[in-house]
CSV table of C-alpha atoms in Angstrom, one decimal:
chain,number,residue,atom,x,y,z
A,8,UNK,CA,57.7,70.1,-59.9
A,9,UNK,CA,59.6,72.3,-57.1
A,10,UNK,CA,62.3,69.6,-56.9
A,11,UNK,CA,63.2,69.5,-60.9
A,12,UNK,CA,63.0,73.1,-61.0
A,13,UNK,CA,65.4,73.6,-58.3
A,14,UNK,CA,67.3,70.5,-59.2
A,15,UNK,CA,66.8,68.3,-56.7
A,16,UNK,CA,66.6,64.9,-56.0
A,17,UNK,CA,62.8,63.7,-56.2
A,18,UNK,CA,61.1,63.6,-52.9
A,19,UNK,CA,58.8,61.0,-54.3
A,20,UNK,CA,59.6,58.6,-57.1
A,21,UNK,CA,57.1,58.2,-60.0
A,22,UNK,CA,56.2,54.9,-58.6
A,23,UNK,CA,55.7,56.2,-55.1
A,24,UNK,CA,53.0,59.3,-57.0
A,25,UNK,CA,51.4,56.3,-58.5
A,26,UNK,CA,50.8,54.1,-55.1
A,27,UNK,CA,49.5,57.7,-53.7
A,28,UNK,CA,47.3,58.2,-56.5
A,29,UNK,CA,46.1,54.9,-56.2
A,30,UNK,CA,45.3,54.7,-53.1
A,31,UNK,CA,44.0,57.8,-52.2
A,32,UNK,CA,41.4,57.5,-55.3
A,33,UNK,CA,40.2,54.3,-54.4
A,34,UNK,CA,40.3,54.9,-50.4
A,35,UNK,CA,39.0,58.6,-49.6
A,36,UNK,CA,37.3,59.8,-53.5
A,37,UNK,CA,35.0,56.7,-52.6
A,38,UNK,CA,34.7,57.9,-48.8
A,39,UNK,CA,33.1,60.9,-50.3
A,40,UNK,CA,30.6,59.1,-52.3
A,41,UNK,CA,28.9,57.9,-49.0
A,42,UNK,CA,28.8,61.6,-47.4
A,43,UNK,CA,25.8,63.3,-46.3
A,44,UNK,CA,24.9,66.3,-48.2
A,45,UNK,CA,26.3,69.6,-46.4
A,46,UNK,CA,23.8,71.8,-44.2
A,47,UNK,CA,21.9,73.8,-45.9
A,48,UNK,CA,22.8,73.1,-49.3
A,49,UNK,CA,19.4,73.5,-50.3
A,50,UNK,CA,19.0,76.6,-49.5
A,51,UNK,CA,22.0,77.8,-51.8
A,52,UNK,CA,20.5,79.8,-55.1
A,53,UNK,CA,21.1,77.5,-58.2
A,54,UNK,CA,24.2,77.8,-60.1
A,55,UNK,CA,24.8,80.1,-62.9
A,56,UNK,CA,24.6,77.4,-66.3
A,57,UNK,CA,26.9,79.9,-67.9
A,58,UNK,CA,28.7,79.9,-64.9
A,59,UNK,CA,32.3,77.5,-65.0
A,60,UNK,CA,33.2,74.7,-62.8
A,61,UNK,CA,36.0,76.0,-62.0
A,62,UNK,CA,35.3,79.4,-60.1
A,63,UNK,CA,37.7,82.0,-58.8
A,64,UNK,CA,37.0,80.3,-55.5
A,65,UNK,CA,37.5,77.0,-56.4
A,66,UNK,CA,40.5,77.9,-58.1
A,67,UNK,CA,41.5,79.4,-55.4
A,68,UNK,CA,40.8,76.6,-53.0
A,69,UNK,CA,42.6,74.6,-54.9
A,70,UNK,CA,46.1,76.3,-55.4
A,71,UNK,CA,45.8,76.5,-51.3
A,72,UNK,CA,45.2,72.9,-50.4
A,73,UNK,CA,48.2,72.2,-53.1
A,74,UNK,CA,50.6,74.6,-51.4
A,75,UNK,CA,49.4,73.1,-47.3
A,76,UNK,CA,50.2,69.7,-49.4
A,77,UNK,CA,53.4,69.8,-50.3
A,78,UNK,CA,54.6,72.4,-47.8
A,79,UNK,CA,54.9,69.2,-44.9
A,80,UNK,CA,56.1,66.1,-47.3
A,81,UNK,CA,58.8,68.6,-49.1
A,82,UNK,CA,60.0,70.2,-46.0
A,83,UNK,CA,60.2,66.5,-44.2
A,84,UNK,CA,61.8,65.3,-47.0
A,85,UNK,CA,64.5,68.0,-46.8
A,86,UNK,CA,65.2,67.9,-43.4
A,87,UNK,CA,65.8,64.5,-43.1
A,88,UNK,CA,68.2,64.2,-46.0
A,89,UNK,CA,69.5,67.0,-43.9
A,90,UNK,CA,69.2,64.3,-40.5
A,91,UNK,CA,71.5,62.0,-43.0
A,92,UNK,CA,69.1,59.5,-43.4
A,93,UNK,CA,68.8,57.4,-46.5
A,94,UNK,CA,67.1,58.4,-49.5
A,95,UNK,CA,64.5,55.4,-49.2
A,96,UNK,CA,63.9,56.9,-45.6
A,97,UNK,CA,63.4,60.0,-46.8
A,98,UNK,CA,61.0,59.3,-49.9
A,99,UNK,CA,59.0,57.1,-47.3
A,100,UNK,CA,58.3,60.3,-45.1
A,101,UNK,CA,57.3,62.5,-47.8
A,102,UNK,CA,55.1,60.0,-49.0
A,103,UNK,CA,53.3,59.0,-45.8
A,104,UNK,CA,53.1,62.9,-45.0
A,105,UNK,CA,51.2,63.7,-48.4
A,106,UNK,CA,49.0,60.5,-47.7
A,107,UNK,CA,48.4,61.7,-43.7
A,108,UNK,CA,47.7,65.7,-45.0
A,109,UNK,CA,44.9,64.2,-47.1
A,110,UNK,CA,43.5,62.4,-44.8
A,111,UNK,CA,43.0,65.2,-43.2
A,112,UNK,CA,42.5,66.7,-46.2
A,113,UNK,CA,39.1,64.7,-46.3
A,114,UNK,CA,37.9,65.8,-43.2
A,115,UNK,CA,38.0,69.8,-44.3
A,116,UNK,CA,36.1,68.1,-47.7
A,117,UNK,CA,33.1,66.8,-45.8
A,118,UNK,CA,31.9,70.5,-45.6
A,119,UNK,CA,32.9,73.2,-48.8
A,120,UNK,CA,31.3,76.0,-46.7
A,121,UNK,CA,30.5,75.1,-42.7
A,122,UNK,CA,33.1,74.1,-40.3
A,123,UNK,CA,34.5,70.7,-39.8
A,124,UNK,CA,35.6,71.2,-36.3
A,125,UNK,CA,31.9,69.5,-35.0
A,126,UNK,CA,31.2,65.9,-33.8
A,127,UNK,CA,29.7,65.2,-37.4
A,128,UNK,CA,32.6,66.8,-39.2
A,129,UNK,CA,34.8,64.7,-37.5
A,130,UNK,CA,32.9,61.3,-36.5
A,131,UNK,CA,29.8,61.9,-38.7
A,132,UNK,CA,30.0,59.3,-41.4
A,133,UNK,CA,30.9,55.4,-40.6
A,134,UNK,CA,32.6,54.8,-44.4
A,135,UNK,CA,35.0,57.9,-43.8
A,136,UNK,CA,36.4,56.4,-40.7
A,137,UNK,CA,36.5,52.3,-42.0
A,138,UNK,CA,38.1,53.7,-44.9
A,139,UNK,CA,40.7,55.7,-43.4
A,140,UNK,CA,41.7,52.6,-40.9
A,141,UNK,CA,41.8,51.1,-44.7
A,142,UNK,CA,43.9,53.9,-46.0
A,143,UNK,CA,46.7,53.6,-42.9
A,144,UNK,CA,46.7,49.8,-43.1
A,145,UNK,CA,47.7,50.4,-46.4
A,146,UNK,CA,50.5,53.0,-45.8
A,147,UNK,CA,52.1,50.7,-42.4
A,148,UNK,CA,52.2,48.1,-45.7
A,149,UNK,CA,54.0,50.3,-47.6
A,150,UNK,CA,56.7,51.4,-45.2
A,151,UNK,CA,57.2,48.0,-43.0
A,152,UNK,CA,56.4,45.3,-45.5
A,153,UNK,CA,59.5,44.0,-47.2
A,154,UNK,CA,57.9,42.9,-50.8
A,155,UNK,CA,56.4,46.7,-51.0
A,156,UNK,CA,60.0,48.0,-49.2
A,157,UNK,CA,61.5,46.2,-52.4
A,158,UNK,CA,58.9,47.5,-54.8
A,159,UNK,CA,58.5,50.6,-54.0
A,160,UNK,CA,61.7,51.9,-52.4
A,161,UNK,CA,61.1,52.5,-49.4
A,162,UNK,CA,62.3,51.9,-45.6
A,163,UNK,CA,60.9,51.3,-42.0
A,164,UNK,CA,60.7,54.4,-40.2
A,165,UNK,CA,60.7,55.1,-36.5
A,166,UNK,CA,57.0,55.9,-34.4
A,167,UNK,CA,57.9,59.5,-33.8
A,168,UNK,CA,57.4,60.6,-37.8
A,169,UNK,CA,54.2,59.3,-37.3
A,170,UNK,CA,53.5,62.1,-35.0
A,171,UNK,CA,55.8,64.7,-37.2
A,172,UNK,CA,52.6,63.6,-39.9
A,173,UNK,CA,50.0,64.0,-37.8
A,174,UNK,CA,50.6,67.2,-36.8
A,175,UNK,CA,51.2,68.0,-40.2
A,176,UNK,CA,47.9,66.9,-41.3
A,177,UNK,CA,46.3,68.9,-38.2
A,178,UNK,CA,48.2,72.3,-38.9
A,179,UNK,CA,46.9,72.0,-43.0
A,180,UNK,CA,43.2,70.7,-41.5
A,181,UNK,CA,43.1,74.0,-38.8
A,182,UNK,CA,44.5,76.1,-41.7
A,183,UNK,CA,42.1,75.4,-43.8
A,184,UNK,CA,39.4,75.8,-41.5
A,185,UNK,CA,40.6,79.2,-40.3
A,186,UNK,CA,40.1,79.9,-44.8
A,187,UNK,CA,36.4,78.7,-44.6
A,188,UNK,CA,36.1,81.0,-41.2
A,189,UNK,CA,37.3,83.9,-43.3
A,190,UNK,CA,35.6,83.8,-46.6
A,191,UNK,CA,32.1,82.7,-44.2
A,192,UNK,CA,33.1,85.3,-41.7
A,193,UNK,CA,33.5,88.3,-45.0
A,194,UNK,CA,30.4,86.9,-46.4
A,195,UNK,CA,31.5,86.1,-49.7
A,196,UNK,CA,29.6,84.4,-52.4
A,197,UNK,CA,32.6,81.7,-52.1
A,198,UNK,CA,30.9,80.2,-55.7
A,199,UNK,CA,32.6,83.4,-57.1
């Protein structure tokens, strides 16, 4: 949406949103489905049945994670146009950096209120981990393998934007654990 408003060229082709949305659905919103309830969950009061679904918190939450999102795969993509690499070069960073931030993404899910930063938030559940090495066997398929190079317009890229990802995904994962910290920290109803 940033790009057409500004008039850019698309960082990610409608083709490329649909492989994300396709994978990411079927790899970590399944992951999820297989998590442990969070500590303490029981001892939450009830929800308010007048209450919405979507509270100022979650709303909130939300419009955050977005922003952490794009912020990496846009920039990327930018400054790699800027590097004068091809477009298919530069679609196939931005893409792999939204897939890589929610990855990461998951790991801040596991818990809505607690940390993540704990050997259970990171290694606690067997089907998160299988189905990320799932997820990234996916993603090296759709930036080295020709057939899905030709499909989806992408290009090989080089080991080190691997790393640029990664510590993309960390930066949004440690940012959005310094939010839970806060709101946990100010003792706010975060349902609110």
């Amino acid at each position: 949406i940033i790009a057409i408003l500004l008039g850019m060229t698309l960082p990610i082709t409608p083709v490329q949103i649909l492989w994300v949305n396709m994978v990411t659905a079927v790899t970590l919103a399944l992951a999820l489905a297989f998590e442990p309830t969070e500590p303490q969950v029981m001892r939450r009061p009830p929800r308010d049945p007048h209450e919405p679904l979507l509270t100022g918190f979650m709303l909130w939450r939300i419009g955050f994670v977005s922003v952490l999102l794009v912020m990496a795969p846009l920039g990327l993509f930018l400054w790699t146009v800027g590097q004068g690499a091809t477009l298919e070069e530069a679609r196939t960073i931005a893409v792999n950096a939204l897939v890589v931030g929610e990855i990461f993404y998951l790991f801040n899910s596991r818990y809505l209120h607690q940390s993540s930063l704990s050997r259970e938030g990171l290694l606690g559940s067997r089907p998160v981990l299988v189905t990320i090495a799932i997820l990234l066997a996916l993603q090296f398929a759709f930036t080295y393998w020709p057939p899905l190079q030709q499909l989806m317009g992408t290009a090989s890229i080089n080991a080190a934007h691997w790393g640029l990802f990664a510590l993309a995904g960390l930066a949004a994962f440690l940012l959005v654990e310094l939010e839970k910290a806060i709101w946990r920290q100010r003792g706010n109803d975060v349902r609110r």
